[in-house]
Coordinates of C-alpha atoms and ligand atoms in Angstrom, one line a residue:
X1 CA 0.1 0.0 0.1
X2 CA 0.3 3.8 -0.9
X3 CA 0.0 6.2 2.1
X4 CA 0.2 10.0 0.6
X5 CA 1.2 12.9 3.3
X6 CA 0.6 16.0 3.0
X7 CA 1.8 19.1 4.7
X8 CA 2.2 22.1 3.8
X9 CA 2.5 25.5 6.8
X10 CA 5.2 25.3 10.1
X11 CA 3.5 23.2 12.2
X12 CA 2.7 19.9 10.0
X13 CA 6.1 20.0 9.3
X14 CA 8.0 18.5 13.3
X15 CA 4.2 16.3 13.5
X16 CA 4.7 14.8 10.4
X17 CA 8.1 13.6 11.0
X18 CA 7.7 10.9 12.7
X19 CA 4.9 9.7 12.0
X20 CA 6.9 9.4 8.2
X21 CA 9.9 7.6 9.9
X22 CA 8.0 5.2 12.2
X23 CA 6.3 3.8 8.6
X24 CA 9.1 3.6 7.1
X25 CA 10.8 1.6 10.0
X26 CA 8.1 -1.4 9.4
X27 CA 8.7 -0.7 5.3
X28 CA 5.5 1.1 4.1
X29 CA 6.0 3.4 0.8
X30 CA 5.6 6.9 0.9
X31 CA 5.6 9.8 -0.6
X32 CA 4.9 13.5 1.1
X33 CA 3.8 16.7 -0.7
X34 CA 3.8 19.9 0.7
X35 CA 1.1 22.4 -0.5
X36 CA 4.4 25.5 -0.6
X37 CA 1.5 27.1 1.5
X38 CA 5.4 28.3 4.0
X39 CA 8.2 28.7 1.3
X40 CA 10.4 31.0 3.1
X41 CA 13.7 28.8 3.5
X42 CA 13.0 30.3 8.1
X43 CA 9.0 28.6 7.5
X44 CA 9.6 25.9 5.4
X45 CA 12.7 24.4 4.8
X46 CA 14.6 24.8 7.2
X47 CA 12.5 21.8 9.2
X48 CA 13.3 19.3 6.2
X49 CA 16.5 20.0 7.2
X50 CA 17.0 19.7 11.1
X51 CA 14.0 17.0 11.7
X52 CA 15.2 14.2 8.9
X53 CA 12.0 15.3 6.9
X54 CA 13.0 13.1 3.9
X55 CA 12.4 15.6 0.2
X56 CA 9.2 16.7 -0.8
X57 CA 8.4 14.1 -3.8
X58 CA 5.7 16.6 -4.8
X59 CA 5.8 20.8 -4.3
X60 CA 2.7 22.6 -5.4
X61 CA 4.2 25.7 -4.8
X62 CA 0.7 27.1 -3.8
X63 CA 1.8 30.7 -2.5
X64 CA 0.1 32.4 0.0
X65 CA -3.5 33.9 -0.8
X66 CA -6.9 34.4 0.6
X67 CA -8.2 31.0 1.5
X68 CA -11.1 30.5 -0.5
X69 CA -7.8 31.4 -3.5
X70 CA -5.4 29.4 -1.5
X71 CA -7.7 26.3 -0.7
X72 CA -9.0 25.8 -3.8
X73 CA -5.5 25.9 -5.7
X74 CA -4.2 23.4 -3.5
X75 CA -7.4 20.7 -4.6
X76 CA -7.0 21.4 -7.5
X77 CA -3.1 20.5 -7.4
X78 CA -3.6 18.1 -5.2
X79 CA -6.4 15.9 -7.2
X80 CA -4.3 15.7 -10.1
X81 CA -1.3 14.0 -7.5
X82 CA -4.2 11.6 -6.5
X83 CA -5.2 10.4 -9.2
X84 CA -1.8 9.6 -9.9
X85 CA -1.0 8.1 -7.8
X86 CA -3.6 6.9 -6.4
X87 CA -2.8 6.1 -2.8
X88 CA -4.6 3.2 -0.4
X89 CA -4.5 6.6 2.4
X90 CA -4.2 10.5 2.4
X91 CA -2.2 11.7 5.7
X92 CA -2.5 15.2 7.0
X93 CA -2.5 17.1 10.2
X94 CA -3.6 19.3 11.5
X95 CA -6.0 22.1 11.6
X96 CA -4.4 24.0 8.5
X97 CA -6.2 24.9 5.2
X98 CA -3.0 22.6 4.2
X99 CA -4.6 19.8 5.6
X100 CA -8.1 21.4 4.8
X101 CA -7.7 20.7 1.1
X102 CA -6.2 18.1 1.1
X103 CA -9.3 16.1 3.1
X104 CA -11.8 17.7 0.4
X105 CA -10.1 15.6 -1.8
X106 CA -9.7 13.0 -0.9
X107 CA -13.1 12.5 0.7
X108 CA -14.7 13.3 -3.0
X109 CA -11.9 10.1 -5.1
X110 CA -12.9 7.7 -2.3
X111 CA -9.1 7.7 -0.4
X112 CA -9.2 6.7 3.1
X113 CA -7.8 9.9 4.9
X114 CA -5.9 9.4 8.7
X115 CA -5.9 12.9 10.2
X116 CA -3.6 13.7 13.0
X117 CA -5.0 15.3 15.9
X118 CA -8.3 15.0 15.6
X119 CA -10.6 16.1 18.3
X120 CA -9.6 19.1 19.2
X121 CA -11.3 21.8 19.3
X122 CA -11.4 25.3 20.3
X123 CA -15.3 25.4 19.6
X124 CA -14.5 29.2 18.4
X125 CA -15.4 29.6 14.8
X126 CA -13.3 32.8 14.2
X127 CA -11.1 30.6 14.1
X128 CA -9.7 29.7 11.2
X129 CA -8.8 26.6 12.1
X130 CA -11.1 25.1 14.0
X131 CA -13.6 25.5 10.7
X132 CA -10.8 23.2 9.6
X133 CA -10.3 21.3 11.7
X134 CA -13.9 19.8 12.5
X135 CA -14.4 19.4 8.9
X136 CA -12.0 18.1 8.4
X137 CA -12.9 14.9 11.7
X138 CA -16.2 15.2 9.8
X139 CA -15.1 13.3 6.4
X140 CA -11.5 10.9 7.9
X141 CA -11.7 7.6 8.6
X142 CA -9.3 7.0 11.7
X143 CA -8.7 9.9 13.9
X144 CA -5.4 9.6 15.7
X145 CA -5.7 11.7 19.0
X146 CA -3.6 13.6 20.9
X147 CA -5.7 13.8 24.3
X148 CA -8.4 12.4 26.2
X149 CA -10.5 15.3 25.3
X150 CA -9.9 15.4 21.7
X151 CA -11.6 11.0 22.5
X152 CA -14.7 12.8 24.0
X153 CA -15.5 15.7 21.3
X154 CA -15.5 12.9 19.1
X155 CA -17.7 10.2 20.9
X156 CA -19.7 13.6 21.2
X157 CA -19.9 13.8 17.5
X158 CA -21.1 10.9 16.8
X159 CA -17.5 9.3 14.9
X160 CA -18.1 6.1 15.5
X161 CA -15.9 4.6 18.1
X162 CA -13.0 1.9 16.7
X163 CA -11.7 5.0 14.4
X164 CA -10.4 7.0 16.9
X165 CA -8.0 5.4 18.7
X166 CA -4.9 8.1 21.0
X167 CA -2.2 7.6 20.4
X168 CA -0.3 10.4 22.0
X169 CA 1.5 13.8 20.4
X170 CA 3.7 13.1 17.4
X171 CA 5.2 16.9 17.8
X172 CA 6.7 15.9 21.7
X173 CA 8.2 12.6 19.7
X174 CA 9.7 14.9 17.6
X175 CA 11.3 17.7 21.2
X176 CA 12.1 15.3 22.7
X177 CA 14.4 14.2 20.3
X178 CA 15.8 17.0 20.0
X179 CA 16.7 17.8 23.1
X180 CA 20.4 16.7 22.7
X181 CA 20.1 19.5 19.3
X182 CA 18.1 21.8 22.1
X183 CA 22.0 25.0 23.8
X184 CA 19.5 26.8 25.5
X185 CA 22.0 30.2 24.9
X186 CA 23.2 29.5 21.6
X187 CA 20.7 32.5 19.9
X188 CA 19.8 33.8 23.6
X189 CA 24.3 35.0 23.1
X190 CA 24.8 35.6 19.6
X191 CA 20.8 37.5 20.2
X192 CA 22.8 39.1 23.3
X193 CA 19.9 38.2 26.0
X194 CA 20.3 38.6 29.3
X195 CA 20.3 34.9 31.1
X196 CA 16.1 35.8 31.8
X197 CA 14.4 36.9 29.1
X198 CA 11.1 35.5 28.3
X199 CA 10.6 34.7 24.1
X200 CA 7.0 36.0 22.5
X201 CA 5.1 34.8 18.8
X202 CA 1.7 35.9 17.4
X203 CA 0.3 34.7 14.7
X204 CA -3.0 34.4 15.4
X205 CA -5.6 36.8 13.1
X206 CA -7.4 37.5 16.3
X207 CA -4.3 39.2 17.3
X208 CA -2.0 40.1 14.6
X209 CA -4.8 41.3 11.4
X210 CA -6.6 44.2 13.4
X211 CA -4.2 47.5 14.7
X212 CA -7.5 48.0 17.5
X213 CA -7.1 44.6 18.3
X214 CA -3.6 44.7 18.9
X215 CA -3.2 48.0 19.4
X216 CA -3.6 45.9 24.4
X217 CA -1.4 43.0 24.0
X218 CA 1.8 45.8 22.3
X219 CA 1.3 47.8 25.7
X220 CA 1.0 44.8 27.4
X221 CA 4.0 43.3 25.5
X222 CA 5.6 46.5 26.8
X223 CA 5.1 45.8 30.2
X224 CA 6.3 42.9 30.5
X225 CA 9.0 44.5 29.0
X226 CA 9.4 46.8 31.9
X227 CA 10.7 44.1 33.7
X228 CA 11.5 40.6 31.7
X229 CA 14.0 41.2 28.4
X230 CA 11.5 40.1 25.3
X231 CA 13.0 38.0 22.3
X232 CA 10.3 38.0 19.2
X233 CA 10.7 35.8 16.7
X234 CA 8.7 37.7 14.3
X235 CA 6.0 35.3 12.5
X236 CA 5.5 37.1 8.1
X237 CA 2.0 37.9 9.2
X238 CA 2.3 40.0 12.1
X239 CA 4.8 42.0 11.4
X240 CA 4.3 44.9 9.6
X241 CA 1.9 45.9 11.6
X242 CA 4.0 45.0 14.9
X243 CA 6.6 47.0 13.7
X244 CA 3.8 49.7 13.0
X245 CA 2.2 48.9 16.2
X246 CA 6.5 50.3 17.8
X247 CA 7.2 47.4 19.5
X248 CA 10.3 46.7 18.7
X249 CA 11.4 50.1 19.9
X250 CA 11.4 49.2 23.4
X251 CA 15.0 49.0 24.5
X252 CA 14.2 45.3 25.8
X253 CA 12.2 44.0 23.1
X254 CA 14.8 42.1 19.8
X255 CA 13.5 41.2 17.4
X256 CA 14.0 38.6 15.3
X257 CA 13.2 36.8 11.5
X258 CA 11.3 33.0 12.5
X259 CA 13.6 30.9 14.0
X260 CA 15.1 27.4 12.9
X261 CA 13.0 25.0 15.3
X262 CA 16.2 24.1 17.4
X263 CA 17.3 27.6 17.5
X264 CA 13.7 28.6 17.9
X265 CA 13.2 25.9 21.6
X266 CA 16.7 26.4 22.4
X267 CA 15.4 29.7 22.9
X268 CA 12.5 28.1 24.8
X269 CA 14.4 25.9 26.5
X270 CA 15.7 28.4 28.0
X271 CA 13.8 30.5 28.5
X272 CA 11.7 32.7 31.9
X273 CA 8.3 31.9 30.4
X274 CA 6.5 32.6 26.6
X275 CA 3.8 34.4 26.1
X276 CA 2.2 32.7 22.8
X277 CA -0.8 32.6 20.5
X278 CA 0.1 29.3 19.0
X279 CA -0.9 26.4 19.4
X280 CA 2.5 23.7 19.4
X281 CA 4.6 26.9 21.4
X282 CA 1.9 25.6 24.3
X283 CA 2.0 21.8 23.8
X284 CA 6.2 22.0 24.2
X285 CA 6.9 25.1 27.1
X286 CA 4.8 22.0 28.9
X287 CA 6.6 19.3 28.7
X288 CA 10.1 21.9 28.5
X289 CA 8.5 23.1 32.4
X290 CA 8.6 26.3 30.9
X291 CA 5.5 29.0 32.3
X292 CA 3.2 29.5 28.8
X293 CA 1.3 32.6 28.8
X294 CA -1.9 32.3 26.1
X295 CA -3.1 35.3 25.0
X296 CA -6.4 34.4 23.5
X297 CA -9.6 33.6 25.3
X298 CA -9.4 29.3 25.1
X299 CA -7.2 26.6 23.8
X300 CA -8.2 23.7 21.9
X301 CA -5.4 22.0 23.8
X302 CA -6.8 22.2 27.3
X303 CA -4.0 19.2 28.4
X304 CA -1.8 22.0 28.6
X305 CA -4.1 23.6 31.0
X306 CA -4.8 20.7 33.9
X307 CA -1.5 18.8 32.9
X308 CA 1.3 21.4 31.9
X309 CA 2.2 25.2 32.2
X310 CA -0.2 26.8 30.6
X311 CA -2.4 30.0 31.0
X312 CA -5.1 32.3 29.7
X313 CA -4.3 35.6 29.5
X314 CA -6.0 38.6 28.5
X315 CA -4.1 41.6 28.1
X316 CA -5.4 43.1 30.7
X317 CA -4.2 40.0 32.6
X318 CA -0.9 39.7 31.5
X319 CA 2.0 41.3 34.1
X320 CA 0.1 39.7 36.9
X321 CA 0.2 36.3 35.3
X322 CA 3.5 36.6 34.2
X323 CA 4.7 37.5 37.7
X324 CA 2.9 34.5 39.5
X325 CA 3.4 32.1 36.6
X326 CA 7.7 32.5 36.8
X327 CA 7.0 31.9 41.0
X328 CA 5.0 29.0 41.4
X329 CA 7.6 27.7 38.2
X330 CA 8.6 25.4 40.4
X331 CA 5.6 23.3 40.8
X332 CA 4.0 22.8 37.5
X333 CA 8.0 20.8 35.9
X334 CA 8.2 18.1 34.8
X335 CA 3.7 16.9 34.2
X336 CA 2.7 15.9 30.7
X337 CA -0.5 14.5 29.5
X338 CA -0.5 11.0 28.7
X339 CA 0.9 8.8 26.2
X340 CA 3.4 12.3 25.6
X341 CA 6.4 10.0 25.6
X342 CA 8.4 10.4 21.6
X343 CA 6.4 6.7 20.8
X344 CA 3.0 8.6 18.6
X345 CA 4.9 8.1 15.5
X346 CA 5.0 4.3 16.6
X347 CA 1.6 4.4 17.6
X348 CA 0.5 5.9 14.5
X349 CA 2.6 3.6 12.3
X350 CA 1.0 0.6 14.3
X351 CA -2.9 1.5 14.0
X352 CA -1.6 2.9 10.3
X353 CA -0.6 -1.2 8.7
X354 CA -3.4 -1.7 10.5
X355 CA -5.4 -0.2 9.3
X356 CA -4.7 -0.5 5.8
X357 CA -4.3 -4.7 6.3
X358 CA -8.0 -4.9 7.4
X359 CA -9.2 -3.4 3.9
Ligands
UD1_401 C1 -1.4 29.3 8.9 C2 -2.7 28.1 9.7 C3 -2.0 28.8 10.6 C4 -1.1 28.6 11.1 C5 -0.2 29.0 11.3 C6 1.3 28.2 11.3 C7 -4.1 28.6 7.9 C8 -5.8 28.2 8.2 N1 -3.3 29.4 9.5 O1 -0.9 30.1 9.0 O2 -3.7 27.7 11.6 O3 -0.6 28.2 12.9 O4 0.1 28.8 9.3 O5 2.4 29.7 11.5 O6 -4.1 27.8 7.3 N2 4.0 34.5 4.3 C9 5.4 34.7 4.1 N3 5.8 33.5 4.0 C10 6.3 32.5 4.6 C11 4.7 32.3 4.3 C12 3.7 33.3 4.3 O7 5.6 35.6 4.2 O8 6.4 31.3 4.0 C13 2.8 35.5 5.0 C14 2.5 36.0 3.7 O9 2.0 36.9 3.4 C15 0.8 35.0 3.8 C16 0.6 35.1 5.7 O10 1.7 35.2 5.9 O11 -0.7 36.4 3.8 C17 -0.1 34.0 5.6 O12 0.2 32.8 6.0 P1 -0.5 31.9 6.0 O13 -0.1 29.9 5.4 O14 -2.1 31.9 5.0 O15 -1.0 31.8 7.1 P2 -0.7 31.8 8.6 O16 -1.0 33.4 9.6 O17 0.6 31.3 8.8
UDP402 N1 8.7 27.6 15.2 C1 9.4 27.1 15.1 N2 10.5 28.7 14.8 C2 9.4 29.5 15.0 C3 8.7 30.0 15.8 C4 7.5 28.8 15.9 O1 11.1 26.8 14.6 O2 10.7 30.9 14.6 C5 8.1 26.5 15.9 C6 7.4 25.4 17.2 O3 8.6 25.3 18.1 C7 6.1 24.5 17.4 C8 6.3 25.9 15.1 O4 7.4 26.2 15.0 O5 7.3 23.1 16.4 C9 4.7 25.9 15.8 O6 4.8 26.5 14.4 P1 3.1 28.3 14.4 O7 3.7 27.6 16.3 O8 3.9 28.6 13.2 O9 2.2 26.7 14.4 P2 0.7 26.1 15.8 O10 0.9 25.1 16.1 O11 -0.1 27.6 15.9 O12 -0.5 26.1 14.3

């Protein structure tokens, strides 16, 4: 049988790497598609160099665009690839437009679909990711979940139990494998950061697209920067508005381009706290034991709060939450959700092999 993996955006790459690795170890025939959703070297190629992913067999080169234009371009190109290759299973990751596009195409061609990171729900329909997740899960045959809450969501949506598997978190497989390569000071020294610093990432449309929503976030970050040096690897989505906001003029704020995986997680590992609106970073800080302050009204990853180091904050609560989280840091160290143990890729491969054998 042939498995066709679909990737395209930054968070897909650390999820796909351990799955492809484990399937390769089981002798599975596989092809890797890169849709081209992300294309800058530091948003894409650097992850292939660092994470041991094979070079994509196909790069669709779709690039940026409106949701409809980008999703449509991916669907047209993916249909050709799937018709030519006739995979037995299409494996999709996470909640990005590449995930949704591939699921729609595969479903209509009658090709089985496996979703890695199925069942996460923010219940916030203003997020494009929520739409992508819910539609993908409705279409797919194999629902591979990172946490028990995801299983409960899928069950309540009527998904048959025999399609759902709790497999753990492949993004954490990658993190645990890369730990020996994460130098907590290398990038910090290069950037001239002091011993105590915080890492900030912002790219949610709800935070960075509207200057009126961004202004209170910037004011809150400036308040934290009065107490703690902050480094921001700036996602291309928010770059122009963050530059215009004046945040980078604060003397204790350092902006950089997006960082490669090892540089970024090395910085996170050595940091006093992380302030973010990323999905994956909430999970990685949980495993690294670094306090995480999530600038969002909700999270589709509640285990990072119940088990991990994460707290949801508003611009108004950020400064106090930061002080409290840093003071309480030791209490939260070492608590990791079940099956976030570095073996999710192997479990996914075993379930996949079993699924294909039964067809
Ligand atoms: C996408 C995902 C989001 C994920 C994020 C991870 C969707 C709907 N959103 O958001 O869930 O959290 O990736 O990073 O799929 N751009 C560049 N260079 C690149 C890629 C993008 O400059 O290599 C710029 C372009 O101006 C583009 C904008 O970033 O229009 C947004 O890119 P896009 O992929 O549409 O969405 P993200 O905000 O990156
Ligand atoms: N990441 C990175 N460099 C950066 C910012 C993030 O390598 O400058 C990594 C991060 O550690 C995680 C992944 O990119 O592995 C998460 O991607 P992102 O925050 O873009 O997407 P989300 O998880 O919010 O969908």
